[in-house]
Structures are given as C-alpha cells and as structure tokens.
PDB file of C-alpha atoms and ligand atoms in Angstrom:
ATOM      1  CA  MET I 239      -4.081  21.469  41.854  1.00 97.00           C
ATOM      2  CA  LYS I 240      -0.403  21.255  41.518  1.00 98.00           C
ATOM      3  CA  VAL I 241       1.528  23.791  43.414  1.00 98.00           C
ATOM      4  CA  THR I 242       4.926  24.839  42.433  1.00 98.00           C
ATOM      5  CA  VAL I 243       8.190  25.878  44.458  1.00 98.00           C
ATOM      6  CA  PHE I 244      10.980  26.396  42.801  1.00 98.00           C
ATOM      7  CA  ASN I 245      13.878  27.201  45.765  1.00 98.00           C
ATOM      8  CA  GLY I 246      16.464  29.401  44.801  1.00 98.00           C
ATOM      9  CA  SER I 247      18.175  29.548  48.137  1.00 98.00           C
ATOM     10  CA  PRO I 248      22.460  27.842  47.754  1.00 98.00           C
ATOM     11  CA  ARG I 249      20.684  27.031  51.336  1.00 98.00           C
ATOM     12  CA  GLY I 250      18.258  24.574  50.279  1.00 98.00           C
ATOM     13  CA  ARG I 251      16.559  22.986  53.083  1.00 98.00           C
ATOM     14  CA  LYS I 252      18.612  25.009  55.139  1.00 98.00           C
ATOM     15  CA  SER I 253      17.558  27.705  54.201  1.00 98.00           C
ATOM     16  CA  ASN I 254      15.431  30.522  55.687  1.00 98.00           C
ATOM     17  CA  THR I 255      13.272  30.737  51.997  1.00 98.00           C
ATOM     18  CA  HIS I 256      12.870  27.249  52.610  1.00 98.00           C
ATOM     19  CA  ARG I 257      11.108  27.677  55.959  1.00 98.00           C
ATOM     20  CA  ILE I 258       9.066  31.070  54.494  1.00 98.00           C
ATOM     21  CA  VAL I 259       7.744  27.884  51.635  1.00 98.00           C
ATOM     22  CA  ASP I 260       7.487  24.538  53.671  1.00 98.00           C
ATOM     23  CA  PRO I 261       4.001  26.529  55.989  1.00 98.00           C
ATOM     24  CA  LEU I 262       2.067  27.801  52.933  1.00 98.00           C
ATOM     25  CA  LEU I 263       2.861  24.359  50.895  1.00 98.00           C
ATOM     26  CA  GLU I 264       1.617  23.090  54.513  1.00 98.00           C
ATOM     27  CA  GLY I 265      -1.844  24.885  54.264  1.00 98.00           C
ATOM     28  CA  ALA I 266      -2.064  24.504  50.852  1.00 98.00           C
ATOM     29  CA  ARG I 267      -2.459  20.631  50.930  1.00 98.00           C
ATOM     30  CA  GLN I 268      -4.535  21.404  53.361  1.00 98.00           C
ATOM     31  CA  ALA I 269      -6.907  22.337  51.478  1.00 98.00           C
ATOM     32  CA  GLY I 270      -6.318  19.554  49.346  1.00 98.00           C
ATOM     33  CA  ALA I 271      -3.554  20.923  46.676  1.00 98.00           C
ATOM     34  CA  GLN I 272      -0.728  18.548  45.378  1.00 98.00           C
ATOM     35  CA  THR I 273       2.880  20.490  46.750  1.00 98.00           C
ATOM     36  CA  GLU I 274       6.152  20.288  45.495  1.00 98.00           C
ATOM     37  CA  GLU I 275       8.556  22.522  46.727  1.00 98.00           C
ATOM     38  CA  ILE I 276      12.420  22.346  44.210  1.00 98.00           C
ATOM     39  CA  PHE I 277      15.618  23.089  45.522  1.00 98.00           C
ATOM     40  CA  LEU I 278      17.010  24.500  42.454  1.00 98.00           C
ATOM     41  CA  ALA I 279      20.360  24.259  44.494  1.00 98.00           C
ATOM     42  CA  GLU I 280      21.051  20.551  43.954  1.00 98.00           C
ATOM     43  CA  HIS I 281      19.772  20.495  40.558  1.00 98.00           C
ATOM     44  CA  ASN I 282      22.101  20.589  37.549  1.00 98.00           C
ATOM     45  CA  ILE I 283      20.586  23.909  35.335  1.00 98.00           C
ATOM     46  CA  ASN I 284      23.272  25.691  32.748  1.00 98.00           C
ATOM     47  CA  HIS I 285      22.490  29.468  32.098  1.00 98.00           C
ATOM     48  CA  CYS I 286      20.242  31.007  28.639  1.00 98.00           C
ATOM     49  CA  CYS I 287      22.976  30.679  26.216  1.00 98.00           C
ATOM     50  CA  GLY I 288      20.810  33.131  24.187  1.00 98.00           C
ATOM     51  CA  CYS I 289      21.007  31.408  21.242  1.00 98.00           C
ATOM     52  CA  PHE I 290      16.969  31.047  20.182  1.00 97.00           C
ATOM     53  CA  SER I 291      16.394  27.932  18.979  1.00 97.00           C
ATOM     54  CA  CYS I 292      14.217  27.651  21.233  1.00 97.00           C
ATOM     55  CA  TRP I 293      11.980  29.998  18.996  1.00 96.00           C
ATOM     56  CA  THR I 294      13.315  28.894  15.503  1.00 96.00           C
ATOM     57  CA  LYS I 295      14.449  24.821  15.584  1.00 97.00           C
ATOM     58  CA  THR I 296      13.109  23.522  17.762  1.00 96.00           C
ATOM     59  CA  PRO I 297      10.433  25.604  18.682  1.00 96.00           C
ATOM     60  CA  GLY I 298       9.427  25.096  22.428  1.00 95.00           C
ATOM     61  CA  LYS I 299      12.726  23.143  23.038  1.00 96.00           C
ATOM     62  CA  CYS I 300      16.227  23.930  24.647  1.00 97.00           C
ATOM     63  CA  VAL I 301      19.076  23.409  23.313  1.00 97.00           C
ATOM     64  CA  ILE I 302      20.894  22.601  26.831  1.00 98.00           C
ATOM     65  CA  HIS I 303      19.978  19.353  28.068  1.00 96.00           C
ATOM     66  CA  ASP I 304      19.620  19.470  31.232  1.00 98.00           C
ATOM     67  CA  ASP I 305      17.013  19.303  34.459  1.00 98.00           C
ATOM     68  CA  MET I 306      15.386  22.299  33.053  1.00 98.00           C
ATOM     69  CA  SER I 307      13.293  20.314  30.900  1.00 96.00           C
ATOM     70  CA  ASP I 308      11.979  18.433  33.933  1.00 97.00           C
ATOM     71  CA  PHE I 309      11.154  21.425  35.476  1.00 98.00           C
ATOM     72  CA  ILE I 310       9.284  23.011  32.282  1.00 97.00           C
ATOM     73  CA  ASP I 311       7.037  20.320  31.846  1.00 96.00           C
ATOM     74  CA  LEU I 312       6.768  20.304  35.795  1.00 97.00           C
ATOM     75  CA  PHE I 313       5.767  24.515  35.966  1.00 97.00           C
ATOM     76  CA  PHE I 314       3.569  23.715  33.322  1.00 96.00           C
ATOM     77  CA  GLU I 315       1.549  21.090  35.255  1.00 97.00           C
ATOM     78  CA  SER I 316       1.568  23.142  37.588  1.00 98.00           C
ATOM     79  CA  ASP I 317      -1.991  25.010  38.785  1.00 98.00           C
ATOM     80  CA  TYR I 318       0.283  27.164  41.229  1.00 98.00           C
ATOM     81  CA  VAL I 319       4.655  28.091  40.137  1.00 98.00           C
ATOM     82  CA  GLY I 320       5.625  30.118  43.130  1.00 98.00           C
ATOM     83  CA  MET I 321       9.158  31.551  42.769  1.00 98.00           C
ATOM     84  CA  ALA I 322      11.169  31.541  46.128  1.00 98.00           C
ATOM     85  CA  THR I 323      14.521  33.266  46.702  1.00 98.00           C
ATOM     86  CA  PRO I 324      17.018  34.936  49.530  1.00 98.00           C
ATOM     87  CA  VAL I 325      17.587  38.931  48.283  1.00 98.00           C
ATOM     88  CA  TYR I 326      21.023  38.531  46.892  1.00 98.00           C
ATOM     89  CA  GLY I 327      22.370  42.315  45.375  1.00 98.00           C
ATOM     90  CA  LEU I 328      19.039  43.545  45.656  1.00 98.00           C
ATOM     91  CA  PHE I 329      17.067  41.561  43.528  1.00 98.00           C
ATOM     92  CA  MET I 330      17.174  37.313  43.811  1.00 98.00           C
ATOM     93  CA  THR I 331      19.378  34.430  43.692  1.00 98.00           C
ATOM     94  CA  SER I 332      21.797  33.246  40.616  1.00 98.00           C
ATOM     95  CA  ILE I 333      20.505  30.494  40.708  1.00 98.00           C
ATOM     96  CA  LEU I 334      17.085  32.078  40.558  1.00 98.00           C
ATOM     97  CA  LYS I 335      17.652  34.017  37.599  1.00 98.00           C
ATOM     98  CA  LYS I 336      19.428  31.030  36.041  1.00 98.00           C
ATOM     99  CA  PHE I 337      16.034  28.954  35.971  1.00 98.00           C
ATOM    100  CA  ASN I 338      14.023  32.284  35.163  1.00 97.00           C
ATOM    101  CA  GLU I 339      15.842  33.018  32.165  1.00 98.00           C
ATOM    102  CA  ARG I 340      15.924  29.088  31.024  1.00 98.00           C
ATOM    103  CA  LEU I 341      12.087  29.527  31.147  1.00 97.00           C
ATOM    104  CA  LEU I 342      11.919  31.444  27.650  1.00 97.00           C
ATOM    105  CA  PRO I 343      11.051  28.373  25.931  1.00 97.00           C
ATOM    106  CA  THR I 344       7.360  28.480  27.617  1.00 96.00           C
ATOM    107  CA  ALA I 345       7.857  32.083  25.272  1.00 95.00           C
ATOM    108  CA  THR I 346       6.785  32.589  21.346  1.00 94.00           C
ATOM    109  CA  PRO I 347       9.216  34.930  20.323  1.00 94.00           C
ATOM    110  CA  HIS I 348       5.710  37.205  19.375  1.00 94.00           C
ATOM    111  CA  ILE I 349       5.887  39.971  20.989  1.00 94.00           C
ATOM    112  CA  HIS I 350       2.338  42.084  21.917  1.00 93.00           C
ATOM    113  CA  LYS I 351       1.793  44.903  24.243  1.00 92.00           C
ATOM    114  CA  ASN I 352      -0.392  46.066  27.319  1.00 89.00           C
ATOM    115  CA  GLU I 353      -3.083  48.902  27.958  1.00 89.00           C
ATOM    116  CA  ASP I 354      -0.128  50.538  29.363  1.00 87.00           C
ATOM    117  CA  GLY I 355       3.071  50.288  26.875  1.00 89.00           C
ATOM    118  CA  SER I 356       4.829  47.750  28.342  1.00 88.00           C
ATOM    119  CA  CYS I 357       5.582  44.507  25.835  1.00 90.00           C
ATOM    120  CA  TYR I 358       5.388  40.419  26.126  1.00 90.00           C
ATOM    121  CA  HIS I 359       6.119  37.552  24.608  1.00 92.00           C
ATOM    122  CA  GLU I 360       2.882  35.021  23.549  1.00 92.00           C
ATOM    123  CA  GLU I 361       2.597  31.884  26.431  1.00 92.00           C
ATOM    124  CA  ARG I 362       3.461  29.025  24.052  1.00 91.00           C
ATOM    125  CA  MET I 363       0.426  27.359  26.387  1.00 91.00           C
ATOM    126  CA  HIS I 364      -1.307  28.106  28.605  1.00 91.00           C
ATOM    127  CA  TYR I 365       0.635  30.087  32.171  1.00 94.00           C
ATOM    128  CA  PRO I 366      -0.018  29.009  35.434  1.00 97.00           C
ATOM    129  CA  ARG I 367      -0.436  31.101  38.236  1.00 97.00           C
ATOM    130  CA  PHE I 368       2.548  32.948  40.058  1.00 97.00           C
ATOM    131  CA  PHE I 369       3.050  34.105  43.397  1.00 98.00           C
ATOM    132  CA  MET I 370       6.990  34.974  44.157  1.00 98.00           C
ATOM    133  CA  ILE I 371       9.145  34.549  47.691  1.00 98.00           C
ATOM    134  CA  ALA I 372      11.592  36.708  49.407  1.00 98.00           C
ATOM    135  CA  ASN I 373      13.457  37.262  52.336  1.00 98.00           C
ATOM    136  CA  ALA I 374      16.089  40.525  53.233  1.00 98.00           C
ATOM    137  CA  GLY I 375      17.983  40.086  55.850  1.00 97.00           C
ATOM    138  CA  PHE I 376      18.586  43.364  56.344  1.00 97.00           C
ATOM    139  CA  PRO I 377      16.045  45.534  57.626  1.00 97.00           C
ATOM    140  CA  GLY I 378      12.983  47.426  55.905  1.00 94.00           C
ATOM    141  CA  GLU I 379      11.399  47.504  52.373  1.00 94.00           C
ATOM    142  CA  HIS I 380      14.083  49.183  49.992  1.00 94.00           C
ATOM    143  CA  ASN I 381      15.457  45.605  49.908  1.00 97.00           C
ATOM    144  CA  PHE I 382      12.169  44.675  47.786  1.00 98.00           C
ATOM    145  CA  ASP I 383      12.014  47.406  45.808  1.00 98.00           C
ATOM    146  CA  LEU I 384      13.376  45.567  42.095  1.00 98.00           C
ATOM    147  CA  PHE I 385      11.209  42.364  43.306  1.00 98.00           C
ATOM    148  CA  LYS I 386       7.723  44.652  42.631  1.00 97.00           C
ATOM    149  CA  THR I 387       9.453  46.625  39.910  1.00 95.00           C
ATOM    150  CA  TYR I 388       9.139  43.283  38.079  1.00 95.00           C
ATOM    151  CA  MET I 389       6.629  41.664  40.204  1.00 95.00           C
ATOM    152  CA  ALA I 390       4.322  44.304  38.638  1.00 91.00           C
ATOM    153  CA  LEU I 391       4.293  43.210  35.062  1.00 88.00           C
ATOM    154  CA  GLN I 392       3.445  38.920  36.074  1.00 89.00           C
ATOM    155  CA  ASN I 393       0.869  39.900  37.752  1.00 90.00           C
ATOM    156  CA  PRO I 394       1.074  37.314  40.243  1.00 96.00           C
ATOM    157  CA  ILE I 395      -1.366  36.243  42.735  1.00 96.00           C
ATOM    158  CA  LEU I 396       0.999  36.134  46.212  1.00 98.00           C
ATOM    159  CA  GLU I 397       4.475  38.755  46.560  1.00 98.00           C
ATOM    160  CA  ILE I 398       5.229  37.562  49.843  1.00 98.00           C
ATOM    161  CA  TYR I 399       8.859  40.198  51.495  1.00 98.00           C
ATOM    162  CA  ARG I 400      10.127  39.017  53.982  1.00 98.00           C
ATOM    163  CA  ASN I 401      13.145  41.208  56.014  1.00 98.00           C
ATOM    164  CA  CYS I 402      14.905  40.427  59.093  1.00 97.00           C
ATOM    165  CA  GLY I 403      15.190  36.816  57.496  1.00 97.00           C
ATOM    166  CA  GLY I 404      17.879  35.325  60.191  1.00 95.00           C
ATOM    167  CA  VAL I 405      14.768  35.881  62.606  1.00 96.00           C
ATOM    168  CA  LEU I 406      13.227  32.218  61.107  1.00 97.00           C
ATOM    169  CA  GLU I 407      16.816  30.423  62.008  1.00 94.00           C
ATOM    170  CA  ASP I 408      16.442  30.408  65.693  1.00 87.00           C
ATOM    171  CA  TRP I 409      16.046  33.869  68.389  1.00 91.00           C
ATOM    172  CA  PRO I 410      16.299  34.162  71.514  1.00 90.00           C
ATOM    173  CA  GLU I 411      13.426  36.523  72.412  1.00 93.00           C
ATOM    174  CA  GLU I 412       9.663  34.735  72.651  1.00 96.00           C
ATOM    175  CA  SER I 413       8.240  37.802  71.741  1.00 96.00           C
ATOM    176  CA  VAL I 414       9.624  36.925  68.095  1.00 97.00           C
ATOM    177  CA  LYS I 415       9.592  33.852  68.491  1.00 97.00           C
ATOM    178  CA  LYS I 416       4.983  34.208  68.796  1.00 97.00           C
ATOM    179  CA  ARG I 417       5.674  36.655  66.402  1.00 98.00           C
ATOM    180  CA  ILE I 418       7.132  34.039  63.928  1.00 98.00           C
ATOM    181  CA  ASN I 419       4.850  31.172  64.606  1.00 98.00           C
ATOM    182  CA  LYS I 420       2.039  34.199  64.273  1.00 98.00           C
ATOM    183  CA  PHE I 421       4.286  34.190  60.572  1.00 98.00           C
ATOM    184  CA  TYR I 422       3.677  31.028  59.707  1.00 98.00           C
ATOM    185  CA  ASP I 423       0.498  29.897  60.572  1.00 98.00           C
ATOM    186  CA  ALA I 424      -0.784  32.958  58.446  1.00 98.00           C
ATOM    187  CA  LEU I 425       1.399  31.810  55.944  1.00 98.00           C
ATOM    188  CA  ARG I 426      -0.213  27.884  56.239  1.00 98.00           C
ATOM    189  CA  GLU I 427      -4.107  30.606  55.973  1.00 98.00           C
ATOM    190  CA  ALA I 428      -2.041  31.825  52.506  1.00 98.00           C
ATOM    191  CA  GLY I 429      -1.936  28.927  51.164  1.00 98.00           C
ATOM    192  CA  ARG I 430      -4.960  27.052  52.216  1.00 98.00           C
ATOM    193  CA  GLU I 431      -6.286  30.596  50.575  1.00 98.00           C
ATOM    194  CA  MET I 432      -4.577  30.052  47.127  1.00 98.00           C
ATOM    195  CA  VAL I 433      -5.683  26.738  46.775  1.00 98.00           C
ATOM    196  CA  THR I 434      -9.846  27.300  47.650  1.00 98.00           C
ATOM    197  CA  LYS I 435     -10.814  30.755  46.770  1.00 97.00           C
ATOM    198  CA  GLY I 436      -7.641  31.043  44.562  1.00 96.00           C
ATOM    199  CA  GLN I 437      -6.943  34.254  46.285  1.00 96.00           C
ATOM    200  CA  VAL I 438      -5.442  35.704  49.963  1.00 98.00           C
ATOM    201  CA  SER I 439      -7.219  38.126  51.505  1.00 98.00           C
ATOM    202  CA  GLU I 440      -5.729  41.949  52.777  1.00 98.00           C
ATOM    203  CA  THR I 441      -5.883  40.940  56.369  1.00 98.00           C
ATOM    204  CA  ILE I 442      -4.115  37.645  55.227  1.00 98.00           C
ATOM    205  CA  ILE I 443      -1.425  39.512  53.098  1.00 98.00           C
ATOM    206  CA  LYS I 444      -1.140  41.977  56.133  1.00 98.00           C
ATOM    207  CA  SER I 445      -0.359  39.266  58.944  1.00 98.00           C
ATOM    208  CA  ILE I 446       1.664  37.803  56.591  1.00 98.00           C
ATOM    209  CA  HIS I 447       4.021  41.120  56.585  1.00 98.00           C
ATOM    210  CA  ALA I 448       3.713  42.063  60.195  1.00 97.00           C
ATOM    211  CA  GLU I 449       6.922  43.308  62.054  1.00 97.00           C
ATOM    212  CA  LEU I 450       8.570  40.494  63.408  1.00 97.00           C
ATOM    213  CA  ILE I 451      11.641  42.582  65.538  1.00 97.00           C
ATOM    214  CA  SER I 452      12.519  46.253  65.706  1.00 96.00           C
ATOM    215  CA  ASP I 453      14.931  47.182  63.801  1.00 96.00           C
ATOM    216  CA  GLU I 454      17.364  47.812  66.208  1.00 96.00           C
ATOM    217  CA  GLU I 455      16.908  44.458  67.879  1.00 96.00           C
ATOM    218  CA  PHE I 456      17.111  42.805  65.164  1.00 95.00           C
ATOM    219  CA  MET I 457      20.515  44.477  64.138  1.00 95.00           C
ATOM    220  CA  ALA I 458      21.599  44.664  67.685  1.00 95.00           C
ATOM    221  CA  GLY I 459      21.820  40.580  68.005  1.00 93.00           C
ATOM    222  CA  ALA I 460      22.591  40.159  64.144  1.00 93.00           C
ATOM    223  CA  ASN I 461      24.924  41.918  65.133  1.00 94.00           C
ATOM    224  CA  GLN I 462      26.722  40.164  68.029  1.00 93.00           C
ATOM    225  CA  TYR I 463      25.829  36.547  67.114  1.00 91.00           C
ATOM    226  CA  TRP I 464      28.458  38.354  63.367  1.00 92.00           C
ATOM    227  CA  ASP I 465      31.225  38.701  66.390  1.00 93.00           C
ATOM    228  CA  GLU I 466      30.626  35.395  67.821  1.00 91.00           C
ATOM    229  CA  GLU I 467      30.895  32.964  65.453  1.00 89.00           C
ATOM    230  CA  ILE I 468      33.897  36.168  64.001  1.00 92.00           C
ATOM    231  CA  THR I 469      35.632  34.780  67.739  1.00 92.00           C
ATOM    232  CA  LYS I 470      34.832  31.389  66.669  1.00 90.00           C
ATOM    233  CA  GLY I 471      36.894  31.296  63.955  1.00 86.00           C
ATOM    234  CA  GLY I 472      34.152  30.104  61.213  1.00 62.00           C
ATOM    235  CA  LEU I 473      30.230  28.812  60.602  1.00 56.00           C
TER     236      LEU I 473
HETATM  237  C1  FMN J 510      25.651  36.640  48.581  1.00 82.11           C
HETATM  238  C2  FMN J 510      25.413  37.075  49.504  1.00 82.11           C
HETATM  239  C3  FMN J 510      24.262  39.322  49.202  1.00 82.11           C
HETATM  240  C4  FMN J 510      23.209  39.553  50.128  1.00 82.11           C
HETATM  241  N1  FMN J 510      22.253  40.627  49.511  1.00 82.11           N
HETATM  242  C5  FMN J 510      21.609  40.937  50.567  1.00 82.11           C
HETATM  243  C6  FMN J 510      21.100  42.236  50.151  1.00 82.11           C
HETATM  244  O1  FMN J 510      21.451  42.377  49.040  1.00 82.11           O
HETATM  245  N2  FMN J 510      19.534  42.489  50.623  1.00 82.11           N
HETATM  246  C7  FMN J 510      20.078  42.223  51.881  1.00 82.11           C
HETATM  247  O2  FMN J 510      18.462  42.144  53.358  1.00 82.11           O
HETATM  248  N3  FMN J 510      20.079  40.916  51.910  1.00 82.11           N
HETATM  249  C8  FMN J 510      20.734  40.690  51.568  1.00 82.11           C
HETATM  250  N4  FMN J 510      21.790  39.141  52.077  1.00 82.11           N
HETATM  251  C9  FMN J 510      21.646  38.223  53.368  1.00 82.11           C
HETATM  252  C10 FMN J 510      19.931  37.030  52.512  1.00 82.11           C
HETATM  253  O3  FMN J 510      19.635  37.873  51.943  1.00 82.11           O
HETATM  254  C11 FMN J 510      19.516  36.645  53.725  1.00 82.11           C
HETATM  255  O4  FMN J 510      20.762  35.679  55.013  1.00 82.11           O
HETATM  256  C12 FMN J 510      18.613  35.466  53.912  1.00 82.11           C
HETATM  257  O5  FMN J 510      17.990  35.193  54.801  1.00 82.11           O
HETATM  258  C13 FMN J 510      19.042  34.294  53.686  1.00 82.11           C
HETATM  259  O6  FMN J 510      17.699  33.071  53.052  1.00 82.11           O
HETATM  260  P1  FMN J 510      18.838  31.278  52.763  1.00 82.11           P
HETATM  261  O7  FMN J 510      18.380  31.077  54.306  1.00 82.11           O
HETATM  262  O8  FMN J 510      17.300  31.267  52.501  1.00 82.11           O
HETATM  263  O9  FMN J 510      19.469  31.884  51.525  1.00 82.11           O
HETATM  264  C14 FMN J 510      22.609  38.390  50.832  1.00 82.11           C
HETATM  265  C15 FMN J 510      23.899  37.519  51.468  1.00 82.11           C
HETATM  266  C16 FMN J 510      24.324  37.469  50.599  1.00 82.11           C
HETATM  267  C17 FMN J 510      25.843  35.487  51.007  1.00 82.11           C
END
C-alpha cells in the first residue's frame, strides 16, 4: 500500500501544511504503508499549455518534459493520493493548481455524466483514492468554501481543513500546545485508519477539526506577532 502527498506550500519543509501531513503519514507508516511527501516547490513543474496533445497526438503523455512525468507515474502507483496546501486567495496555491492542471494526461477527452448532472472525463487508468488537506491563516470556516465545492465532485476519502494554521508553528500558551498535540494524535490515527480500514471514522474527523484556539485569542496573538516583526523590520 502506498500513500503519497503532494505538498503545494512554497514554504515546503518548513510549512504548516507539512506539520499536518507529517503525522498523518506517520500513522499510515505505522499501519504498514509506504509513504512519500513531495514538496512541489522543490521541483520543476511548468504550467499546462492547453494544447491537448496528451489527449490526441501522444495519448496519456504530456509534451512538456519536466518533473511532472515522474509525478504522474507516482500518482498511478499510489493507492491514496493527498493534495495539501495553504489557503491562498481562498483556494489552493498556484503551485498545487499548476500540478492539478498537469494531471490532464491522466484522463481521456471522453465526457460522461454523473447522476447529479455534473460531467467528468473518463479516467485513463484506475485513479487512487483521494484526500485533501488545507490550512488557512484566518480563523473561521469560510476560507474553505471553495475547497468544499471542489471536493464535492471528487469523492474524497478525507478532507482536513485547519483554520488558524499559524498556531502550528509556535504558540506560547500551554493549553493551546496540548490541543495541538491532540490534533497531531488524531492525524496519526486518521493515517492508520485510512490504511487499515479504507476510511476514517467520524470521531477522528471530529477530533481533527476541534478548535485549537478561540478566534479572539488567535487574532490578539497574531496581531502582536506581526507588530513585533514590523518593528524588527523583517522575518
Ligand atoms: C499570498 C498569500 C495569500 C493568502 N491567502 C489567504 C486566504 O485567502 N485565507 C487565509 O485564511 N489565509 C491566507 N493566507 C495565509 C496562509 O494560508 C497561512 O499563513 C498558512 O498557515 C501558510 O501555510 P504554509 O506554512 O503551509 O505555507 C495567505 C498567505 C499568502 C502568503
């Protein structure tokens, strides 16, 4: 069993996104899976040029020669594929969006219709099961609305939406640290369940989405942090 996550944060290995992916994959490994996290920012991925050659002249193959061809192989070798991103402008980063668009060779041009009237392109090979991870800088839930709309068409096995993502980096308050550790425990368990049961229980999904910090406490801490950084004159 192979679980692969494509991390679309420009901050790569230092990202809050990675702080969420890491325990999830740790749990998957504990349950016997082989795991891999690809930091897309470290790779050469050009944007789709919209030529549709991958549907006509070279079926299943992109005419652009960059790191994406290896990632399409990895996509099909995986049983579970996660896409992980910080929220940028209410959706995924351009890094992950570019990656998504370059998955075009994995489908054929033929259009089919779902029972609900939505349309999709036929899969060229059997797709892996899918999960989404997003972390937002803001409190609240509305920053995930576009992800939820997108995911409604993808039949994902798991969706993780973490608000106040900055608390994962460092937060002095002990009670918040304790809640963050519980969040990481729930992510490990989600990884284990995904591999052993093929699904994640409602209890674990609820623990993953438990509040880490109140909106007011987060805003006060975050505003103070940025005031100090502005005074210092840079990060
Ligand atoms: C260009 C840019 C756009 C952003 N847009 C949003 C946004 O629309 N909503 C939000 O909640 N946070 C937004 N953020 C904040 C990031 O989502 C937040 O800092 C996140 O924790 C960064 O995660 P990372 O460390 O994995 O990159 C934005 C940050 C940047 C740099």
